[in-house]
Coordinates of C-alpha atoms and ligand atoms in Angstrom, one line a residue:
M28 CA -15.4 -58.7 41.6
R29 CA -17.6 -55.5 41.4
T30 CA -17.2 -53.1 38.3
E31 CA -17.7 -49.6 38.2
P32 CA -21.4 -48.4 37.8
L33 CA -22.0 -47.4 34.3
P34 CA -23.3 -44.1 33.7
L35 CA -27.2 -44.7 32.9
T36 CA -27.1 -42.2 30.0
N37 CA -24.4 -44.5 28.2
V38 CA -27.3 -47.2 27.9
S39 CA -29.6 -47.2 24.8
R40 CA -33.2 -47.8 25.5
E41 CA -32.8 -51.1 23.9
E42 CA -30.1 -52.1 26.3
L43 CA -32.2 -51.0 29.5
A44 CA -35.0 -53.0 28.1
G45 CA -32.7 -56.2 27.9
M46 CA -31.6 -55.5 31.5
V47 CA -35.3 -54.8 32.7
Q48 CA -36.4 -58.4 30.9
V49 CA -33.5 -60.2 32.6
W50 CA -34.4 -58.9 36.0
G51 CA -38.0 -60.3 35.3
E52 CA -39.5 -56.8 35.7
P53 CA -42.5 -55.8 33.5
A54 CA -41.5 -54.2 30.1
F55 CA -43.1 -50.6 31.2
R56 CA -40.4 -50.3 33.8
T57 CA -37.9 -49.1 30.9
K58 CA -40.4 -46.2 30.1
Q59 CA -40.3 -45.3 33.8
I60 CA -36.6 -45.3 34.1
L61 CA -36.2 -43.4 31.1
Q62 CA -38.8 -40.8 32.2
W63 CA -36.9 -40.5 35.4
L64 CA -33.6 -39.9 33.7
Y65 CA -34.5 -37.5 30.8
E66 CA -38.0 -35.9 31.7
K67 CA -37.7 -35.4 35.3
R68 CA -33.7 -35.7 35.5
V69 CA -33.6 -37.1 39.0
S70 CA -30.2 -37.3 40.7
S71 CA -30.7 -40.3 42.7
F72 CA -32.3 -43.7 42.3
D73 CA -34.1 -43.2 45.4
E74 CA -36.3 -40.5 43.8
M75 CA -37.5 -42.9 41.3
T76 CA -40.6 -43.5 43.5
N77 CA -43.0 -45.6 41.4
L78 CA -40.3 -48.2 41.0
G79 CA -39.9 -51.1 43.6
L80 CA -37.1 -51.0 45.9
S81 CA -35.5 -54.2 44.7
L82 CA -35.2 -52.4 41.0
R83 CA -34.1 -49.3 42.4
Q84 CA -31.2 -51.4 44.4
R85 CA -30.3 -53.3 41.2
L86 CA -30.2 -50.0 39.2
S87 CA -27.9 -48.5 41.7
E88 CA -25.6 -51.5 41.7
H89 CA -25.1 -51.3 38.0
F90 CA -25.7 -47.6 37.0
S91 CA -24.8 -44.4 38.1
L92 CA -26.5 -40.9 37.5
A93 CA -23.3 -39.1 38.3
R94 CA -22.4 -36.4 35.4
P95 CA -19.4 -34.6 34.4
E96 CA -18.0 -32.2 37.0
L97 CA -18.1 -28.6 36.3
V98 CA -14.6 -27.0 36.6
K99 CA -15.0 -23.7 35.0
R100 CA -17.7 -21.3 33.7
Q101 CA -17.2 -18.4 31.6
G102 CA -19.3 -15.8 30.1
S103 CA -22.5 -14.4 31.5
K104 CA -26.2 -15.3 31.5
D105 CA -27.2 -13.4 28.3
T106 CA -24.3 -14.2 26.1
T107 CA -22.0 -17.0 25.1
Q108 CA -21.1 -19.2 28.0
K109 CA -18.2 -21.8 27.7
F110 CA -18.3 -24.6 30.2
L111 CA -15.2 -26.7 31.1
F112 CA -16.3 -30.2 32.6
R113 CA -14.0 -32.9 34.3
L114 CA -14.9 -36.4 33.1
H115 CA -14.7 -39.7 35.4
D116 CA -11.1 -40.4 34.4
G117 CA -9.8 -36.7 35.1
R118 CA -10.0 -35.7 31.1
M119 CA -11.5 -32.2 30.3
I120 CA -13.8 -31.3 27.8
E121 CA -15.6 -27.9 26.8
C122 CA -18.8 -27.1 25.5
V123 CA -20.5 -23.7 24.6
L124 CA -24.1 -22.4 24.9
I125 CA -25.1 -19.8 22.5
P126 CA -28.2 -18.0 23.4
A127 CA -30.6 -16.7 20.9
S128 CA -29.4 -14.1 18.7
P129 CA -32.0 -11.8 17.1
A130 CA -29.3 -10.5 14.7
L131 CA -28.6 -14.0 13.8
Y132 CA -31.7 -15.6 13.5
G133 CA -34.4 -12.9 13.5
E134 CA -36.3 -11.0 16.1
A135 CA -38.7 -13.8 17.1
S136 CA -35.9 -16.4 17.3
D137 CA -36.0 -18.5 20.7
R138 CA -32.8 -20.5 19.6
H139 CA -30.5 -21.8 22.1
T140 CA -27.8 -23.5 20.7
L141 CA -25.4 -25.8 22.2
C142 CA -21.9 -26.6 20.8
V143 CA -20.8 -30.0 22.2
S144 CA -17.2 -31.9 22.0
S145 CA -17.3 -35.2 20.6
Q146 CA -13.7 -36.5 21.6
V147 CA -11.0 -35.5 24.2
G148 CA -8.6 -33.7 21.9
C149 CA -8.4 -34.2 18.2
A150 CA -6.1 -36.4 15.8
Y151 CA -6.6 -34.4 12.8
D152 CA -4.5 -31.6 13.2
C153 CA -5.7 -28.9 11.4
K154 CA -3.1 -26.1 11.5
F155 CA -5.6 -23.3 12.4
C156 CA -7.4 -25.0 15.1
A157 CA -6.8 -24.9 18.7
S158 CA -8.4 -28.4 19.6
G159 CA -5.9 -30.4 17.8
L160 CA -2.6 -28.9 19.3
A161 CA -2.5 -31.4 22.2
G162 CA -3.4 -34.3 19.9
F163 CA -6.0 -37.1 20.5
T164 CA -6.7 -38.6 23.8
R165 CA -10.2 -40.6 23.5
N166 CA -13.5 -40.9 22.0
L167 CA -16.5 -39.7 24.3
T168 CA -18.9 -42.2 25.1
S169 CA -22.6 -41.5 24.2
G170 CA -23.2 -40.6 27.8
E171 CA -20.7 -38.1 27.9
I172 CA -22.1 -36.4 24.9
I173 CA -25.5 -36.4 26.1
D174 CA -24.2 -35.5 29.5
Q175 CA -23.1 -32.3 28.2
V176 CA -26.8 -31.3 27.3
L177 CA -28.2 -32.3 30.6
E178 CA -25.7 -30.6 32.8
T179 CA -25.5 -27.3 30.8
E180 CA -29.4 -27.4 31.1
R181 CA -29.4 -27.9 34.7
L182 CA -26.5 -25.3 35.3
T183 CA -28.5 -22.6 33.2
G184 CA -32.0 -23.5 33.5
Q185 CA -32.3 -23.1 29.9
R186 CA -33.5 -25.6 27.3
V187 CA -31.3 -26.5 24.7
N188 CA -33.0 -26.6 21.4
N189 CA -30.4 -26.6 18.8
M190 CA -27.2 -28.4 18.8
V191 CA -23.7 -28.3 16.8
F192 CA -21.3 -31.0 16.9
M193 CA -18.5 -28.5 16.6
G194 CA -16.6 -28.5 19.6
M195 CA -13.6 -30.4 20.3
G196 CA -13.0 -33.5 18.3
E197 CA -14.0 -35.0 14.9
P198 CA -17.6 -36.4 15.3
L199 CA -17.3 -38.6 12.3
A200 CA -14.1 -40.4 13.8
N201 CA -16.6 -41.3 16.7
L202 CA -19.7 -42.2 14.6
T203 CA -20.9 -45.1 16.6
N204 CA -20.9 -43.3 20.0
L205 CA -22.0 -40.0 18.2
L206 CA -25.2 -41.9 16.6
K207 CA -26.0 -43.7 19.8
A208 CA -26.1 -40.1 21.6
I209 CA -28.2 -38.6 18.9
D210 CA -30.7 -41.4 19.2
V211 CA -31.5 -40.2 22.9
I212 CA -31.0 -36.4 22.1
N213 CA -33.5 -36.7 19.2
A214 CA -36.0 -39.1 21.0
P215 CA -39.1 -37.7 22.4
W216 CA -38.6 -39.9 25.4
G217 CA -35.1 -38.6 25.5
I218 CA -34.1 -35.0 25.0
G219 CA -36.5 -34.3 22.1
I220 CA -34.5 -32.1 19.8
G221 CA -35.5 -32.3 16.2
A222 CA -33.1 -33.9 13.8
R223 CA -33.2 -30.5 11.6
R224 CA -31.8 -28.9 14.7
L225 CA -28.7 -31.0 14.9
T226 CA -25.6 -30.2 12.7
I227 CA -22.8 -32.5 12.4
S228 CA -19.4 -30.8 11.5
T229 CA -16.6 -32.7 9.7
S230 CA -13.4 -31.9 8.5
G231 CA -14.1 -34.5 5.5
L232 CA -14.1 -38.2 6.2
A233 CA -15.4 -39.4 3.1
P234 CA -16.2 -43.0 4.2
Q235 CA -18.0 -41.8 7.1
I236 CA -20.0 -39.1 5.2
K237 CA -21.4 -42.2 3.1
K238 CA -22.3 -44.0 6.2
L239 CA -23.9 -41.3 7.7
A240 CA -26.2 -40.9 4.3
E241 CA -27.3 -44.4 5.1
Q242 CA -29.0 -43.5 8.4
P243 CA -32.5 -42.2 8.3
L244 CA -32.5 -39.1 10.5
Q245 CA -32.7 -35.7 8.7
I246 CA -29.6 -34.4 10.6
R247 CA -27.5 -31.5 9.1
L248 CA -24.3 -31.9 7.7
A249 CA -21.5 -29.1 7.5
I250 CA -18.1 -29.5 5.9
S251 CA -15.1 -27.6 7.0
L252 CA -13.7 -27.1 3.7
H253 CA -11.5 -24.2 4.3
G254 CA -9.9 -24.4 0.6
A255 CA -11.3 -25.0 -2.8
T256 CA -8.0 -26.8 -4.2
D257 CA -5.9 -29.7 -3.1
A258 CA -2.8 -27.5 -2.8
V259 CA -4.6 -24.9 -0.6
R260 CA -6.5 -27.4 1.4
E261 CA -3.5 -29.8 2.1
R262 CA -1.4 -26.9 3.5
I263 CA -3.6 -26.4 6.3
M264 CA -5.7 -29.7 6.7
P265 CA -3.6 -32.8 6.5
V266 CA -6.7 -34.9 6.4
N267 CA -6.9 -33.8 2.7
R268 CA -4.1 -36.2 2.0
K269 CA -6.1 -39.1 3.3
Y270 CA -9.2 -37.7 1.6
P271 CA -8.4 -35.4 -1.2
L272 CA -11.1 -32.9 -2.6
A273 CA -12.3 -34.8 -5.5
R274 CA -13.0 -37.8 -2.9
L275 CA -14.9 -35.8 -0.6
L276 CA -16.9 -33.9 -3.0
E277 CA -17.9 -37.6 -4.5
A278 CA -18.9 -38.6 -1.0
L279 CA -20.9 -35.3 -0.5
S280 CA -22.9 -35.8 -3.8
Y281 CA -23.6 -39.3 -2.8
Y282 CA -24.8 -37.9 0.6
R283 CA -26.9 -35.1 -1.1
E284 CA -28.4 -37.8 -3.4
R285 CA -29.5 -40.0 -0.6
K286 CA -30.6 -37.4 1.8
K287 CA -31.6 -34.7 -0.6
Q288 CA -30.8 -32.2 2.1
R289 CA -28.7 -29.0 1.7
I290 CA -25.0 -29.1 3.0
T291 CA -23.3 -26.3 4.4
F292 CA -19.6 -25.5 3.5
E293 CA -17.7 -23.8 6.3
Y294 CA -14.8 -21.7 5.1
I295 CA -12.5 -19.8 7.4
L296 CA -10.7 -17.1 6.0
I297 CA -7.2 -16.8 6.6
E298 CA -5.0 -14.1 5.2
G299 CA -2.7 -15.0 2.7
V300 CA -3.7 -18.7 2.8
N301 CA -7.2 -19.4 1.2
D302 CA -8.7 -15.7 0.9
A303 CA -7.7 -15.3 -2.8
V304 CA -10.4 -14.5 -5.5
E305 CA -9.5 -17.6 -7.6
Q306 CA -10.5 -19.6 -4.3
A307 CA -13.9 -18.0 -4.1
H308 CA -14.6 -18.9 -7.8
L309 CA -13.6 -22.5 -7.5
L310 CA -15.3 -22.6 -3.9
A311 CA -18.5 -21.3 -5.8
Q312 CA -18.2 -24.0 -8.4
H313 CA -18.1 -26.9 -5.7
A314 CA -21.2 -25.2 -3.9
D315 CA -23.0 -24.7 -6.9
R316 CA -22.7 -28.3 -8.2
L317 CA -23.7 -29.6 -4.6
G318 CA -26.5 -27.0 -4.2
A319 CA -24.4 -26.3 -0.7
K320 CA -24.6 -23.0 1.0
V321 CA -21.4 -21.4 2.2
N322 CA -20.4 -20.1 5.7
L323 CA -17.6 -17.8 5.9
I324 CA -15.8 -17.5 9.0
P325 CA -13.1 -14.9 9.6
Y326 CA -10.3 -16.5 11.2
N327 CA -10.3 -16.6 15.2
T328 CA -6.8 -15.9 16.7
V329 CA -5.4 -19.1 18.6
E330 CA -2.7 -18.2 20.8
G331 CA 0.5 -19.7 19.7
L332 CA -0.7 -19.9 16.0
T333 CA 0.5 -16.9 13.7
W334 CA -2.3 -17.0 11.3
K335 CA -4.6 -13.7 10.6
R336 CA -7.9 -12.8 9.5
P337 CA -7.9 -10.8 6.2
T338 CA -9.0 -7.2 6.3
E339 CA -12.8 -6.6 6.4
S340 CA -12.8 -5.6 2.6
Q341 CA -10.9 -8.6 1.5
Q342 CA -13.6 -10.7 3.6
E343 CA -16.4 -8.8 1.6
A344 CA -14.7 -9.3 -1.7
F345 CA -14.6 -13.0 -1.0
L346 CA -18.5 -13.0 0.0
S347 CA -19.4 -11.0 -3.1
T348 CA -17.8 -13.2 -5.5
L349 CA -19.6 -16.2 -4.1
K350 CA -22.8 -14.0 -4.1
R351 CA -22.3 -12.9 -7.8
A352 CA -21.9 -16.6 -8.4
G353 CA -25.4 -17.4 -7.4
V354 CA -24.2 -19.0 -4.2
A355 CA -26.3 -18.7 -0.8
A356 CA -23.4 -17.4 1.4
T357 CA -23.2 -15.6 4.8
L358 CA -20.1 -14.0 6.3
R359 CA -20.1 -14.9 10.1
R360 CA -19.6 -12.7 13.1
E361 CA -18.4 -14.8 15.9
K362 CA -19.7 -15.2 19.3
G363 CA -17.4 -15.8 22.3
H364 CA -14.3 -14.6 20.9
D365 CA -13.2 -13.0 24.2
I366 CA -13.8 -15.8 26.2
D367 CA -11.8 -18.4 23.4
A368 CA -15.3 -20.1 23.1
A369 CA -15.5 -19.5 19.3
C370 CA -15.0 -21.8 16.6
G371 CA -11.6 -23.4 16.8
Q372 CA -10.6 -21.8 20.3
L373 CA -11.6 -24.7 22.5
R374 CA -8.6 -26.2 24.0
L375 CA -7.6 -27.3 27.5
K376 CA -5.4 -24.3 28.7
E377 CA -6.8 -25.2 32.4
E378 CA -5.7 -28.6 32.1
Q379 CA -2.2 -28.3 33.8
S380 CA -3.4 -26.0 36.4
V381 CA -6.3 -28.1 37.7
Ligands
SAH1 N1 -13.7 -31.7 13.4 C1 -15.0 -31.1 13.1 C2 -16.0 -30.4 14.0 C3 -15.0 -29.2 14.8 S1 -16.0 -28.1 14.1 C4 -14.6 -30.2 11.9 O1 -13.4 -30.1 11.7 O2 -15.7 -29.7 11.4 C5 -15.0 -26.9 14.5 C6 -15.1 -25.7 13.5 O3 -14.3 -24.5 13.9 C7 -14.6 -26.1 12.0 O4 -15.4 -25.7 11.0 C8 -13.4 -25.4 12.1 O5 -12.9 -25.5 10.9 C9 -13.4 -24.1 12.7 N2 -12.4 -23.5 13.3 C10 -11.2 -24.1 13.6 N3 -10.1 -23.3 13.8 C11 -11.0 -22.0 13.7 C12 -10.2 -20.7 13.9 N4 -9.2 -20.8 14.4 N5 -11.1 -19.9 13.6 C13 -12.3 -20.0 13.0 N6 -12.8 -21.1 12.9 C14 -12.2 -22.3 13.2

C-alpha cells in the first residue's frame, strides 16, 4: 500500500540523514537536499539537479514539496499583512507579517516579524481571545510551522528575520513539534533566524516552561499574564485554575535561573477587569522579582465579545504606576487592528464560507 508522501519540511536533518543512509547514498546528499529545500527553495524534485535520478525518484515517492495553499491575503505591501492558509486536510491557519516599524524599533530597523500559528484553534479558552472561540482542532506539525515562513517569504519576496509564536494556538501545548520546527528555523542550513529573534508566547503552562528552560537555545519567552492576582487572572484565563499564579511564577523563576534571560510579561488592559491601580502595583512586584519587562496591550476588539479597552488616560496611569516602581514597561500600539490581524484577533471567520 502506498502512503501519502510526507512533506519534506516535516523531516528533521537527522531523519533525512537516516533515509539517505538506508538508501545507500553518500552522507553529503543530506546537505545537498537541505540546500535545495531551504536555500534554493525549489518546488520540484526534478530541480535538484546535482542529485542522481534514482535519488530524486525515491525522494518524490516518499516526500512532497507542497506547501499550505493561500486562501486569502489582506493588507498592503508596506503594512501588516495577514495570510490565511489551507492545510492538506482542509483546516485553516493564519499568520501575520509585520514589516519594520521605525516607530517601534528605531529608524534603522530592518526587522520583518512573522507571527505564526502553532495549532489549529486553541484549547485554552481565554475569555478575551478570538482564537479559542471555536475550540481546539489539532496541533500543527513542525513542517506546517516552518511552511508558514517559507510560504510568506515566497509570496512577499521579503525575508523574515524575527518571529513570534503568538498566532493561533498555545505553542507550549505543542512543544515537541514546536522545538522540531525551531531547530530548522534557527539552523544556518535551514532558515537561519537567530534564537534571540524568536519569541515563544504562552498563557502560562508551568511544567512546559520548565521543560523549555532545559533546552539550550536562547529563545525569548513571553508570558500572557493579564492579571496580577489569581482572582483577576482566573476570571479571564481558565488555565489559571490548573496553574495558579504562584506555580507559574515559580516556574518562571526557575526559567530565569537557568537561562539568565529576560522574560516579558504581556498584559492586555481590559476596562474594569484588570486595569485597577492595585493590579499595577502587584504586577510591578512580580516583574521586579523576576527582572521581567512588561508589555501593556490595550484590548483589541473581538467580534462577539463585550470587553472594552480602558481610556487612554487610564492606560497611561497604569503604565506610569509600573514605571514609578522602576519596571521597564511599554504601552503597545497595535498594528493590523483594521484587518483583524492584531493580537487575539486571529480566528477563522472565512472557514464556513470557503
Ligand atoms: N497562547 C499563547 C500564544 C497566543 S499569543 C499565549 O497566550 O501567549 C496571543 C497574544 O495576544 C497573547 O498575549 C494574548 O494574550 C494576546 N491577546 C489575545 N486576545 C487579545 C485581544 N483581544 N486583544 C489584545 N491582545 C490579545
